[in-house]
Amino acid sequence: MLRFVGKKAKNLIRNSCVLQRLSPFPFQSSSAFLSTFNNNPSSSSDSNSLMAHNYSQSPVTLDTINPKIKKCQYAVRGEIVTLAQNLQQELLQKPGSHPFDEIIYCNIGNPHSLGQQPITFFREVLALCDHPAILDKSETQGLFSADSIERAFQILDQIPSRATGAYSHSQGIKGLRDTIAAGIEVRDGFPANPNDIFLTDGASPAVHMMMQLLISSESDGIFCPIPQYPLYSASIALHGGTLVRYYLDEATGWGLEVSELKNQLEKARSQGTNVRALVVINPGNPTGQVLSEENQREIVEFCKKEGLVLLADEVYQENVYVPDKQFHSFKKVARGMGYGEKDISLVSFQSVSKGYYGECGKRGGYMEVTGFSPEIREQIYKVASVNLCSNISGQILASLVMSPPKVGDESYESYFAEKDGILTSMARRAKTLEAALNSLEGVTCNRAEGAMYLFPCIQLPQKAIKAAEAAHTAPDAFYCHKLLNATGVVVVPGSGFGQVPGTWHFRCTILPQEDRIPAIVERLTKFHKEFMDEFRD
């Protein structure tokens, strides 16, 4: 009986829904999309039940809420995922009701939800820190590695009363910031100041903090790549600024051309937009490219010359899969060019959600803030203080990510084997999916150099585009919905990330476990052929 319950629980966990963000470039509203495509009778009756209530007298209506909320939208937890949830519920209630037996979520960078196991050393230290009473028990020596016990003692010594349930300093625990700064120094070869580190609940709150700082009105603009991660367009909308687009060049492997930056900056300024900052995502999301060091130097020079804050999203710094590319932080590049604190304003974002660790639910991350005056630093600290502090488990994990076991430590060999196993498997998965996508009619996919995604371009037949128009949705969303209904595979339309007008894409993660990749390839290949045959001009 216990074995049956355990198996049932595993199946439920495996099938649990994974959500993320709505599209920043919507073709239409979520409600319209769902009403067009949702054929779930139970959902329909639920909707009718809700509509039966009269909210006309409510003081809160769509006309009275903050318009910035309505403008803000995300893609990766959008309409397609809502539909996938409905299908998943139907599969649980009526097995065999669809031509697939499970939903495969390829829409989100959420590794553990797709079967990736946590790094043992990290979890051992977290467990010991959260329950320090077991550190003094004799049994602990046999259950935990010696270096995880030692690291837990070191961390707890930096926390008053060993209280991981207490608030910390608003920037994060000082000893953990010391560890992170030391890790940055090892990575870059240049000094790092723990007072420049702000520990946050993942990278997203850090991005919001910088948008709050930089945007004072709609005339303030933030330069963002297109395609982009929807966090940026959403946070710019929430804080009332203007998204200034620069387009990555798909033909050159999603290259970032400084000539494009210059043209778009001149255009924005001519329209009265005060462009305050440049967002660079490296490695790229959703595009997966890794910038060359030479290109990074050009970007640093551009920001310095134009007086822009450089916002460097570097959360995928561990995810590089090709031998001819290497990650370099923008701070390392800037310092290597001889630029110091007073030469360029730079904010670097890191997260424990990505890399080989994939600890999305722990909500750990940090930003390193350099090149700002003491007066501005006080304002950033004030914003951080409003939220009191980030969660302590995430803070601890961020310090572990930047200071993992070293050669000679008891956990080093097992740690390295886990890390290497995850990253080499990701590289194989990326290559397999890339090859499969490029084999499809009308599909081209650039090389997956890094991050966790592929962003293929689809040449959709005119008949399919007209069918999408009739369904009042974007053509790539139409394709993704058809794919979901036919295969149970969830991907995100490119219109949720932005794309060159007239082109269509989707984002697919490389994160399903390696033994699942052949099934995804098989389902996708069969569907695509049938789709193209159905809508062939």
XYZ file of C-alpha atoms in Angstrom:
537
model
C 0.000 0.000 0.000
C 2.805 2.443 0.936
C 4.585 1.614 -2.301
C 1.380 2.372 -4.253
C 0.867 5.690 -2.443
C 4.498 6.635 -3.066
C 4.186 5.846 -6.767
C 0.948 7.812 -6.991
C 2.590 10.788 -5.260
C 5.528 10.705 -7.669
C 3.159 10.713 -10.631
C 1.262 13.662 -9.224
C 4.492 15.560 -8.602
C 5.741 14.750 -12.090
C 2.492 16.001 -13.572
C 2.265 19.104 -11.388
C 1.765 22.308 -13.292
C 4.631 24.672 -13.926
C 3.683 28.277 -14.558
C 5.507 31.462 -15.433
C 4.819 34.754 -17.165
C 2.332 36.385 -19.587
C 3.226 37.872 -22.964
C 4.626 41.435 -23.141
C 3.571 41.609 -26.787
C -0.006 40.264 -26.656
C -1.973 39.689 -29.805
C -5.135 39.721 -27.731
C -6.362 39.344 -24.165
C -6.067 36.129 -22.184
C -9.810 35.851 -21.795
C -10.381 36.125 -25.535
C -7.694 33.541 -26.235
C -9.134 31.104 -23.722
C -12.679 31.568 -24.922
C -11.497 30.855 -28.468
C -9.549 27.710 -27.692
C -10.705 26.191 -24.407
C -12.899 23.167 -25.079
C -12.971 21.960 -21.487
C -16.640 21.631 -20.408
C -15.804 21.724 -16.716
C -13.789 24.915 -17.141
C -16.635 26.442 -19.105
C -19.136 25.674 -16.364
C -16.745 27.105 -13.772
C -16.515 30.291 -15.836
C -20.305 30.498 -16.123
C -20.593 30.032 -12.369
C -18.210 32.906 -11.791
C -20.015 35.104 -14.302
C -23.273 34.488 -12.434
C -22.027 36.720 -9.616
C -22.705 40.415 -10.147
C -19.642 42.527 -9.398
C -21.064 45.727 -10.874
C -21.100 47.363 -7.450
C -17.510 46.430 -6.631
C -15.216 49.410 -5.920
C -12.497 47.610 -7.903
C -13.008 47.319 -11.657
C -10.742 47.199 -14.702
C -11.433 50.902 -15.112
C -10.327 51.788 -11.592
C -7.197 49.655 -11.092
C -3.723 50.966 -11.825
C -3.451 51.071 -15.656
C 0.198 50.024 -15.381
C -0.981 46.644 -14.088
C -3.109 46.138 -17.199
C -0.215 47.151 -19.428
C 2.163 44.721 -17.707
C 2.065 41.217 -19.183
C 4.220 38.081 -19.185
C 4.589 35.246 -21.682
C 6.046 32.180 -20.052
C 3.125 31.666 -17.678
C 0.558 32.795 -20.189
C -2.412 31.472 -22.128
C -0.756 28.344 -23.492
C 0.215 27.224 -20.004
C -3.296 27.881 -18.692
C -4.636 25.655 -21.446
C -2.030 23.017 -20.582
C -3.252 23.043 -16.982
C -6.790 22.390 -18.146
C -5.624 19.485 -20.305
C -3.604 18.079 -17.424
C -6.653 18.184 -15.177
C -8.685 16.372 -17.816
C -6.009 13.675 -18.084
C -6.146 13.147 -14.320
C -9.944 12.968 -14.309
C -10.348 11.051 -17.605
C -7.250 9.047 -18.553
C -7.137 8.416 -22.291
C -9.207 11.490 -23.118
C -6.408 12.945 -25.277
C -3.908 11.526 -27.788
C -1.135 11.808 -25.149
C -0.855 10.590 -21.565
C 0.986 13.532 -19.999
C 1.828 17.204 -20.393
C 5.516 17.935 -21.025
C 6.336 21.462 -19.889
C 9.025 22.895 -22.156
C 7.945 26.462 -21.480
C 9.952 27.422 -18.428
C 13.468 27.386 -16.996
C 12.456 25.391 -13.931
C 14.886 22.430 -13.859
C 13.802 20.607 -10.697
C 10.186 20.454 -11.834
C 11.386 18.416 -14.819
C 13.359 15.905 -12.787
C 16.764 17.518 -12.223
C 18.075 16.607 -8.791
C 19.516 19.217 -6.403
C 23.233 19.377 -5.669
C 23.799 17.211 -2.590
C 26.341 19.482 -0.877
C 24.091 22.526 -1.191
C 21.090 20.736 0.272
C 23.100 19.196 3.115
C 24.340 22.619 4.202
C 20.843 24.100 3.951
C 19.368 21.270 6.031
C 21.992 21.668 8.743
C 21.583 25.453 8.853
C 17.807 25.216 9.113
C 17.975 22.645 11.923
C 21.229 23.399 13.777
C 20.226 21.204 16.716
C 21.288 18.123 14.733
C 24.838 19.457 14.322
C 25.640 18.259 17.842
C 24.191 14.764 17.375
C 26.572 11.864 16.799
C 24.412 10.441 14.019
C 25.006 13.562 11.923
C 28.609 12.592 11.250
C 27.417 9.475 9.446
C 24.666 11.189 7.472
C 26.414 14.353 6.280
C 29.826 15.024 4.743
C 32.453 16.608 6.961
C 32.755 19.717 4.792
C 28.989 20.314 4.729
C 28.986 20.166 8.546
C 31.944 22.529 8.698
C 30.345 24.946 6.222
C 27.079 24.942 8.188
C 28.981 25.862 11.363
C 30.758 28.679 9.494
C 27.508 30.084 8.144
C 25.616 29.803 11.433
C 28.447 31.610 13.215
C 27.693 34.586 10.954
C 23.993 34.640 11.873
C 23.001 36.138 15.249
C 21.647 33.412 17.544
C 21.929 30.954 14.627
C 18.409 32.123 13.764
C 17.727 31.392 10.102
C 14.116 32.373 10.746
C 15.036 35.929 11.710
C 15.359 39.045 9.558
C 18.844 39.902 8.384
C 20.562 43.089 7.285
C 18.598 44.569 4.365
C 21.463 43.872 1.950
C 21.837 40.347 3.280
C 23.977 38.685 5.947
C 27.397 40.357 5.949
C 29.391 37.111 6.164
C 27.510 35.672 3.174
C 28.162 38.830 1.179
C 31.838 38.469 2.060
C 31.763 34.936 0.633
C 30.004 36.047 -2.548
C 32.441 38.933 -3.066
C 35.348 36.514 -2.668
C 33.732 34.222 -5.252
C 33.357 37.111 -7.705
C 37.053 37.955 -7.229
C 38.011 34.355 -8.032
C 35.776 34.375 -11.127
C 36.894 37.749 -12.511
C 40.390 38.327 -11.194
C 39.419 41.787 -9.953
C 38.465 42.937 -6.425
C 34.832 42.846 -5.300
C 33.376 44.743 -2.355
C 30.794 42.963 -0.152
C 29.122 46.345 0.362
C 28.311 46.337 -3.370
C 26.309 43.121 -2.971
C 22.526 43.208 -2.453
C 21.060 39.754 -1.781
C 17.577 39.378 -3.258
C 14.803 36.782 -3.683
C 16.102 35.701 -7.074
C 17.230 38.137 -9.765
C 13.718 39.454 -10.515
C 13.350 41.676 -7.407
C 16.789 43.139 -8.144
C 15.634 44.077 -11.643
C 12.494 45.689 -10.192
C 14.629 47.657 -7.721
C 16.722 49.096 -10.530
C 13.654 49.977 -12.579
C 12.223 51.790 -9.555
C 15.470 53.714 -9.254
C 15.875 54.646 -12.917
C 12.304 55.310 -14.071
C 10.601 58.483 -12.885
C 8.162 59.029 -15.766
C 7.069 57.654 -19.125
C 9.776 59.723 -20.792
C 12.437 57.536 -19.171
C 13.406 54.642 -21.421
C 15.201 51.352 -20.863
C 17.030 49.742 -23.793
C 16.114 46.045 -24.085
C 17.033 43.340 -26.597
C 14.382 41.897 -28.865
C 13.745 39.024 -28.349
C 13.876 39.669 -24.592
C 12.972 37.994 -21.327
C 9.478 39.322 -20.463
C 10.556 40.338 -16.943
C 12.068 43.470 -18.455
C 9.120 44.698 -20.512
C 6.795 43.892 -17.611
C 8.854 45.688 -14.975
C 9.293 48.720 -17.243
C 5.514 48.840 -17.717
C 4.850 48.429 -13.981
C 7.146 51.314 -13.131
C 5.749 53.557 -15.847
C 8.715 53.784 -18.204
C 9.193 53.217 -21.912
C 10.600 50.066 -23.469
C 13.194 51.010 -26.103
C 13.840 48.052 -28.388
C 17.055 47.031 -30.072
C 16.921 43.983 -32.320
C 19.319 41.062 -32.128
C 20.444 39.787 -35.544
C 19.112 36.267 -36.051
C 21.145 35.863 -39.259
C 24.412 36.183 -37.313
C 23.440 33.876 -34.452
C 21.491 36.541 -32.547
C 24.387 38.983 -32.681
C 24.290 42.298 -30.829
C 25.419 44.986 -33.263
C 26.531 48.322 -31.785
C 25.372 50.023 -34.994
C 21.829 48.856 -34.126
C 22.193 50.300 -30.625
C 23.294 53.653 -32.053
C 20.417 53.794 -34.537
C 17.752 52.900 -31.978
C 19.199 55.274 -29.366
C 19.182 58.166 -31.831
C 15.609 57.348 -32.833
C 14.423 57.164 -29.205
C 16.082 60.435 -28.259
C 14.625 62.174 -31.307
C 11.183 61.146 -30.021
C 11.869 62.694 -26.624
C 12.732 59.529 -24.703
C 15.466 59.852 -22.097
C 17.167 56.463 -22.379
C 18.628 55.659 -18.956
C 20.013 52.125 -19.173
C 20.932 49.253 -21.482
C 19.849 45.687 -20.636
C 22.118 42.922 -21.931
C 21.248 39.251 -21.322
C 24.356 37.068 -21.579
C 24.052 34.151 -22.198
C 20.862 35.062 -23.990
C 17.277 34.334 -23.012
C 15.369 33.254 -25.088
C 18.016 33.194 -27.808
C 20.848 31.194 -26.203
C 23.783 33.107 -27.692
C 27.005 33.845 -25.771
C 28.625 37.220 -26.434
C 32.256 37.407 -27.450
C 34.601 39.409 -25.214
C 35.289 41.806 -28.090
C 31.559 42.476 -28.485
C 31.276 43.062 -24.734
C 34.048 45.655 -24.878
C 32.131 47.468 -27.627
C 29.014 47.461 -25.457
C 30.904 48.797 -22.429
C 32.407 51.571 -24.575
C 28.955 52.423 -25.949
C 27.428 52.709 -22.452
C 30.296 54.832 -21.198
C 30.134 57.188 -24.175
C 26.340 57.541 -24.071
C 26.037 57.785 -20.281
C 23.916 54.649 -19.894
C 23.703 52.347 -16.892
C 24.665 48.832 -17.999
C 22.238 46.262 -16.577
C 23.933 42.894 -17.080
C 21.661 39.855 -16.728
C 24.224 37.096 -16.138
C 22.061 34.430 -14.512
C 23.081 31.784 -17.101
C 26.809 32.276 -16.605
C 27.346 28.575 -15.851
C 25.316 27.479 -18.907
C 27.777 27.551 -21.815
C 27.776 24.489 -24.071
C 30.168 25.178 -26.956
C 33.982 24.955 -26.783
C 34.595 28.148 -28.773
C 32.663 30.390 -26.370
C 33.318 31.380 -22.763
C 31.419 33.498 -20.244
C 32.997 36.778 -19.174
C 31.210 39.040 -16.728
C 30.724 42.636 -17.848
C 32.463 43.811 -14.706
C 35.542 41.761 -15.611
C 35.473 43.180 -19.147
C 35.051 46.769 -17.930
C 37.846 46.458 -15.352
C 40.065 44.824 -17.981
C 39.529 47.909 -20.156
C 40.810 50.055 -17.295
C 37.414 51.430 -16.282
C 36.865 51.735 -12.540
C 34.105 52.799 -10.170
C 33.844 56.360 -11.453
C 33.927 55.459 -15.144
C 30.824 53.334 -15.697
C 27.665 52.475 -13.759
C 27.139 48.722 -13.868
C 24.669 46.384 -12.183
C 25.195 42.619 -12.537
C 22.420 40.123 -11.741
C 22.928 36.527 -10.614
C 20.416 33.870 -9.492
C 20.463 30.415 -7.898
C 17.546 29.443 -10.175
C 19.688 28.707 -13.232
C 23.202 27.350 -13.834
C 23.595 23.682 -12.907
C 21.881 24.216 -9.546
C 18.385 25.184 -10.794
C 17.086 26.043 -7.316
C 14.165 28.160 -8.544
C 11.988 27.623 -5.481
C 14.668 28.756 -3.027
C 14.454 32.288 -4.451
C 18.089 33.234 -4.003
C 20.065 35.794 -5.964
C 21.983 39.016 -5.807
C 22.980 42.123 -7.678
C 26.429 43.690 -7.595
C 26.061 47.478 -7.840
C 29.129 49.432 -8.945
C 29.766 52.929 -10.277
C 27.099 54.760 -8.251
C 27.657 57.662 -5.855
C 27.228 57.171 -2.075
C 24.046 59.243 -2.248
C 22.506 56.929 -4.853
C 23.684 53.865 -2.928
C 21.731 55.147 0.075
C 18.605 55.311 -2.060
C 19.105 51.745 -3.304
C 19.571 50.611 0.281
C 16.361 52.411 1.257
C 14.425 50.516 -1.439
C 15.960 47.236 -0.232
C 14.977 48.087 3.335
C 11.319 48.446 2.394
C 11.299 44.678 1.808
C 13.245 44.146 5.087
C 15.489 41.412 3.641
C 15.568 38.500 1.233
C 14.859 34.986 2.530
C 17.707 33.429 4.484
C 17.741 30.053 2.710
C 18.191 31.848 -0.606
C 20.981 33.958 0.877
C 22.799 30.853 2.105
C 22.374 29.127 -1.249
C 23.711 32.174 -3.132
C 26.865 32.023 -0.998
C 27.247 28.293 -1.690
C 26.861 28.784 -5.440
C 29.686 31.326 -5.390
C 31.824 29.197 -3.058
C 31.241 25.479 -3.809
C 33.450 22.627 -2.536
C 37.107 22.851 -3.539
C 39.688 20.224 -4.454
C 40.556 18.315 -1.291
C 37.151 18.770 0.348
C 35.295 15.545 1.128
C 32.340 16.556 -1.090
C 34.393 17.786 -4.034
C 34.373 14.635 -6.168
C 30.648 13.978 -5.764
C 29.886 17.692 -6.215
C 31.941 17.910 -9.414
C 30.372 14.716 -10.774
C 26.858 16.097 -10.175
C 27.703 19.481 -11.718
C 29.480 18.018 -14.736
C 26.745 15.444 -15.265
C 24.046 18.108 -15.376
C 25.897 20.514 -17.676
C 27.146 17.889 -20.136
C 23.657 16.409 -20.323
C 22.211 19.875 -21.016
C 24.734 20.314 -23.828
C 23.701 16.995 -25.395
C 20.015 17.825 -25.047
C 20.528 21.227 -26.651
C 22.363 19.682 -29.603
C 19.730 16.967 -30.090
C 16.813 19.406 -30.029
C 18.654 21.890 -32.242
C 19.256 19.187 -34.879
C 15.652 17.988 -34.669
C 14.247 21.483 -35.142
C 16.507 22.187 -38.107
C 15.258 19.008 -39.761
C 11.675 20.286 -39.851
C 10.197 21.846 -42.963
C 10.364 25.640 -42.836
C 12.136 25.736 -39.447
C 15.579 27.218 -38.772
C 17.220 27.205 -35.364
C 20.455 28.932 -34.407
C 23.111 27.109 -32.423
C 22.374 26.733 -28.719
C 25.546 28.228 -27.260
C 24.247 28.726 -23.732
C 21.327 29.329 -21.349
C 18.470 26.787 -21.322
C 16.450 27.498 -24.460
C 16.109 27.227 -28.217
C 14.277 29.910 -30.196
C 13.554 28.490 -33.666
C 12.054 30.531 -36.494
C 9.018 29.022 -38.284
C 7.990 29.886 -41.837
C 4.243 29.462 -41.450
C 2.051 28.916 -44.531
C -0.300 31.764 -45.437
C -3.232 29.429 -44.888
C -2.122 28.929 -41.259
C -1.650 32.672 -40.776
C -5.176 33.311 -42.068
C -6.544 30.596 -39.769
C -4.819 32.315 -36.843
C -6.354 35.638 -37.826
C -9.768 34.000 -37.925
C -9.123 32.669 -34.413
C -8.069 36.188 -33.296
C -4.625 35.115 -32.167
C -1.007 35.459 -33.267
C 0.154 32.872 -35.809
C 2.912 31.521 -33.542
C 0.441 31.223 -30.651
C -1.907 29.376 -33.020
C 0.898 26.929 -33.850
C 1.837 26.441 -30.179
C -1.772 25.764 -29.211
C -2.147 23.204 -31.982
C 1.093 21.576 -30.823
C -0.177 21.392 -27.254
C -3.530 19.873 -28.217
C -1.918 17.277 -30.445
C 1.117 16.286 -28.360
C 0.889 17.622 -24.809
C 4.157 19.517 -25.358
C 4.110 23.083 -23.974
C 6.228 25.778 -25.647
C 5.899 29.580 -25.624
C 5.057 31.695 -28.710
C 7.795 34.025 -29.875
C 5.312 36.894 -29.838
C 5.627 36.743 -26.043
C 9.296 37.750 -26.241
C 9.227 40.136 -29.175
C 10.522 39.403 -32.670
C 11.158 41.124 -35.972
C 7.702 41.941 -37.419
C 6.559 39.303 -39.866
C 8.673 36.539 -38.320
C 7.379 33.776 -36.049
C 9.169 31.787 -33.373
C 8.657 29.735 -30.234
C 10.822 29.168 -27.173
C 11.495 25.613 -26.053
C 13.551 24.623 -23.021
C 16.246 21.937 -23.107
C 15.332 20.885 -19.569
C 13.240 17.693 -19.838
C 15.396 14.799 -18.691
C 17.563 13.254 -21.384
C 15.559 10.044 -21.636
C 12.459 12.155 -22.463
C 14.046 14.086 -25.338
C 13.446 11.356 -28.002
C 9.718 11.352 -27.171
C 9.558 15.128 -27.510
C 11.387 15.005 -30.836
C 9.063 12.269 -32.094
C 5.902 14.121 -31.054
C 7.118 17.444 -32.440
C 8.258 15.948 -35.761
C 4.976 14.109 -36.337
C 2.895 17.142 -35.387
C 4.866 19.572 -37.540
C 4.526 17.405 -40.644
C 0.765 17.075 -40.129
C 0.423 20.817 -39.428
C 2.300 21.774 -42.600
C 0.283 19.293 -44.660
C -2.988 20.628 -43.250
C -2.176 24.276 -43.956
C -0.050 23.903 -47.054
C -0.784 26.721 -49.525
